[in-house]
Amino acid sequence: MQDLTSEILELVRLTSTDLPPDVEAALREATQAEEPGSAARNALDTILMNVELSRRNSTPICQDTGTPIFFVRYPEGWSTRQLRAQIENAVAEATRKAYLRPNAVDSLSGKNSGNNLGDDHFPTVHFEEVEGEALTIELILKGGGCENVGAQYSLPNAALGAGRDLAGVRKVVLDAVHKAQGQGCAPGILGVAVGGDRGTSYLASKEALLRRLDQPSDDPELAELEQRLTQEANQLEIGPMGFGGKTTVLATKMTSLHRLPASFFVTISYMCWAYRRRKMTLRNGQVSYE
Amino acid sequence: MNKIQLPFDDQTILALKVGDPLYLSGVMVTGRDTVHKWMVDTFIKKTRPPAGDDLQVYQAIQPLLAGSCIYHCGPVVSGLDTQEYRFVAAGPTTSSREEPYQGDVMRHFKIQGVIGKGGMGPKTLQACAEVPGVYLHAIGGAASLIAQTVKRVLGVYKLEFGVPEAMWVIEVEDFPVVVTMDAHGNSLHAEVAQRSKAVLDELLAKA
Ligand code: SF4
């Protein structure tokens, strides 16, 4: 089996220091909506300067380099145990090189492990065997500020008047955006999962964030709701950093899962503007990044 | 754009109002969750006796904090092995977690500027009016850019709390912030929360 440690290290470096082009373009577009000289406009201008600087100097876009969440899709014949070891080596090396901040804290002792390695869930690695020859590794770095404002609702929700349908889903998502203000470094991106159990719903809401910003849901009903939610969230005028302004949410990514008859969960993973997600593909012995 | 040399004086603080963009230069100290709890437990509420180097650290940080800023930040720092520290990434962390402590910490140490993101609540706003002080919002996530304004790392205390949680004494030049809570009881965060709540209620009333 091929050793991919240095290729994965490059994936981590790229993810931490070089914001994906679709996210940067969306931020640039957002600046146009804000009044020149306003706090919101200044915030976005500063964010974009920071993005350029990080790329140029190969330094972390944000100091909270978050939980490294890997999604590995591998063809038959690979050892997930070895892949996991390579990922862990790459993460520890990336921490030494200051691409990542030491972020893994023992919940009982409070001790920081110093190298971003913890138990079986830090870093988080999801494996899936797939057909074909290509191996892909996608990485999201998800910071604590935005992770803390993620939310899960169990419908019906009487306080919000939200029933067990997409109209109810819309209401709780808007509520979550309102509650997140000031805390998730807006403008953000919403990953929303409808259904599942509490665990699968959170996972699916994160997986939804792997889609490009301009890629709507395959389901026409969800695609329409994605658009509407982004638009309505922006009517709240919470604005960049919560300073007030036109852009609160850059995009909404929805997905749905089967659920139990008794359960109807809606899970929102809020991603901050520092939407660090990258992908590497190994095909015919060649590695490429996007 | 206002350039400010730290430490503050009362007159400068009282002249600041919500919405003012500022560039800060001078010496400040980072501190977040563990530091705030340590300060309150050890020196303010005194629920635990000082241990180890607590008292020396207390004496060292007092003059640094008086009239200056505490920055809610857990930085990425290079040079940990050689102790030639350099800030690599240093954006603000969410301030609301310090709301239970911040007011008391401001009063105790005479801190006049609290830097972070997301704003804080009524207890801190009250302390801003008393001390007097302001809450300064840095741009969340602008970590590389802010790290560039950190000219020197003058020292570090309580490194055993971990790199993000330690108290880093830094000298900054033209650190960009916006006043979002002033010494006159105004909070941009409270305003935006109120306005957006009204819109949310309208949206929730629609099918
Ligand atoms: S919410 Fe995102 S941009 Fe803000 S501090 Fe956390 S990781 Fe950085």
mmCIF file of N, CA and C in Angstrom, chain A residues 1-2 4 72-78 83 128-137 279-288:
data_model
loop_
_atom_site.group_PDB
_atom_site.id
_atom_site.type_symbol
_atom_site.label_atom_id
_atom_site.label_comp_id
_atom_site.label_asym_id
_atom_site.label_seq_id
_atom_site.Cartn_x
_atom_site.Cartn_y
_atom_site.Cartn_z
ATOM 1 N N MET A 1 0.842 -1.207 0.000
ATOM 2 C CA MET A 1 0.000 0.000 0.000
ATOM 3 C C MET A 1 0.874 1.252 0.000
ATOM 4 N N GLN A 2 0.478 2.215 -0.810
ATOM 5 C CA GLN A 2 1.243 3.443 -0.952
ATOM 6 C C GLN A 2 1.183 4.274 0.346
ATOM 7 N N LEU A 4 0.814 7.711 1.917
ATOM 8 C CA LEU A 4 0.303 9.014 1.470
ATOM 9 C C LEU A 4 0.544 10.123 2.490
ATOM 10 N N VAL A 72 -12.891 9.826 3.785
ATOM 11 C CA VAL A 72 -12.017 9.042 2.900
ATOM 12 C C VAL A 72 -12.867 8.060 2.103
ATOM 13 N N ARG A 73 -12.765 8.124 0.789
ATOM 14 C CA ARG A 73 -13.447 7.140 -0.060
ATOM 15 C C ARG A 73 -12.364 6.353 -0.787
ATOM 16 N N TYR A 74 -12.323 5.059 -0.495
ATOM 17 C CA TYR A 74 -11.196 4.263 -0.983
ATOM 18 C C TYR A 74 -11.698 3.084 -1.801
ATOM 19 N N PRO A 75 -10.942 2.692 -2.844
ATOM 20 C CA PRO A 75 -11.279 1.503 -3.608
ATOM 21 C C PRO A 75 -10.943 0.249 -2.803
ATOM 22 N N GLU A 76 -11.469 -0.858 -3.241
ATOM 23 C CA GLU A 76 -11.219 -2.130 -2.585
ATOM 24 C C GLU A 76 -9.710 -2.353 -2.418
ATOM 25 N N GLY A 77 -9.301 -2.945 -1.326
ATOM 26 C CA GLY A 77 -7.909 -3.338 -1.182
ATOM 27 C C GLY A 77 -7.086 -2.431 -0.291
ATOM 28 N N TRP A 78 -7.616 -1.271 0.104
ATOM 29 C CA TRP A 78 -6.850 -0.398 0.985
ATOM 30 C C TRP A 78 -7.104 -0.754 2.442
ATOM 31 N N LEU A 83 -4.393 3.756 6.597
ATOM 32 C CA LEU A 83 -4.748 5.113 6.170
ATOM 33 C C LEU A 83 -4.929 6.033 7.380
ATOM 34 N N GLU A 128 -15.258 5.176 3.686
ATOM 35 C CA GLU A 128 -16.270 4.490 2.904
ATOM 36 C C GLU A 128 -15.596 3.832 1.711
ATOM 37 N N GLU A 129 -15.864 2.540 1.535
ATOM 38 C CA GLU A 129 -15.313 1.871 0.355
ATOM 39 C C GLU A 129 -16.178 2.201 -0.850
ATOM 40 N N VAL A 130 -15.525 2.504 -1.955
ATOM 41 C CA VAL A 130 -16.279 2.880 -3.158
ATOM 42 C C VAL A 130 -15.813 2.052 -4.356
ATOM 43 N N GLU A 131 -16.637 2.059 -5.389
ATOM 44 C CA GLU A 131 -16.263 1.375 -6.625
ATOM 45 C C GLU A 131 -15.228 2.200 -7.372
ATOM 46 N N GLY A 132 -14.552 1.585 -8.331
ATOM 47 C CA GLY A 132 -13.621 2.338 -9.169
ATOM 48 C C GLY A 132 -12.215 2.327 -8.613
ATOM 49 N N GLU A 133 -11.345 3.112 -9.256
ATOM 50 C CA GLU A 133 -9.910 3.068 -8.946
ATOM 51 C C GLU A 133 -9.447 4.225 -8.068
ATOM 52 N N ALA A 134 -10.219 5.313 -8.034
ATOM 53 C CA ALA A 134 -9.715 6.525 -7.389
ATOM 54 C C ALA A 134 -9.952 6.516 -5.882
ATOM 55 N N LEU A 135 -8.943 7.032 -5.161
ATOM 56 C CA LEU A 135 -9.098 7.251 -3.729
ATOM 57 C C LEU A 135 -9.217 8.760 -3.519
ATOM 58 N N THR A 136 -10.224 9.174 -2.765
ATOM 59 C CA THR A 136 -10.343 10.603 -2.484
ATOM 60 C C THR A 136 -10.347 10.831 -0.983
ATOM 61 N N ILE A 137 -9.704 11.913 -0.581
ATOM 62 C CA ILE A 137 -9.751 12.332 0.819
ATOM 63 C C ILE A 137 -10.225 13.779 0.851
ATOM 64 N N LYS A 279 -9.970 18.844 -1.169
ATOM 65 C CA LYS A 279 -10.087 17.441 -1.561
ATOM 66 C C LYS A 279 -8.820 17.011 -2.286
ATOM 67 N N MET A 280 -8.341 15.817 -1.990
ATOM 68 C CA MET A 280 -7.253 15.258 -2.802
ATOM 69 C C MET A 280 -7.728 13.952 -3.446
ATOM 70 N N THR A 281 -7.262 13.740 -4.650
ATOM 71 C CA THR A 281 -7.658 12.545 -5.385
ATOM 72 C C THR A 281 -6.399 11.819 -5.824
ATOM 73 N N LEU A 282 -6.373 10.515 -5.561
ATOM 74 C CA LEU A 282 -5.266 9.683 -6.031
ATOM 75 C C LEU A 282 -5.804 8.788 -7.141
ATOM 76 N N ARG A 283 -5.264 9.012 -8.339
ATOM 77 C CA ARG A 283 -5.699 8.210 -9.482
ATOM 78 C C ARG A 283 -4.461 7.806 -10.271
ATOM 79 N N ASN A 284 -4.344 6.520 -10.572
ATOM 80 C CA ASN A 284 -3.175 6.014 -11.305
ATOM 81 C C ASN A 284 -1.865 6.479 -10.696
ATOM 82 N N GLY A 285 -1.787 6.493 -9.389
ATOM 83 C CA GLY A 285 -0.544 6.886 -8.728
ATOM 84 C C GLY A 285 -0.303 8.400 -8.690
ATOM 85 N N GLN A 286 -1.199 9.186 -9.314
ATOM 86 C CA GLN A 286 -1.030 10.655 -9.325
ATOM 87 C C GLN A 286 -1.974 11.312 -8.336
ATOM 88 N N VAL A 287 -1.453 12.291 -7.586
ATOM 89 C CA VAL A 287 -2.304 12.997 -6.633
ATOM 90 C C VAL A 287 -2.634 14.382 -7.169
ATOM 91 N N SER A 288 -3.910 14.726 -7.120
ATOM 92 C CA SER A 288 -4.279 16.101 -7.473
ATOM 93 C C SER A 288 -5.145 16.687 -6.348
#
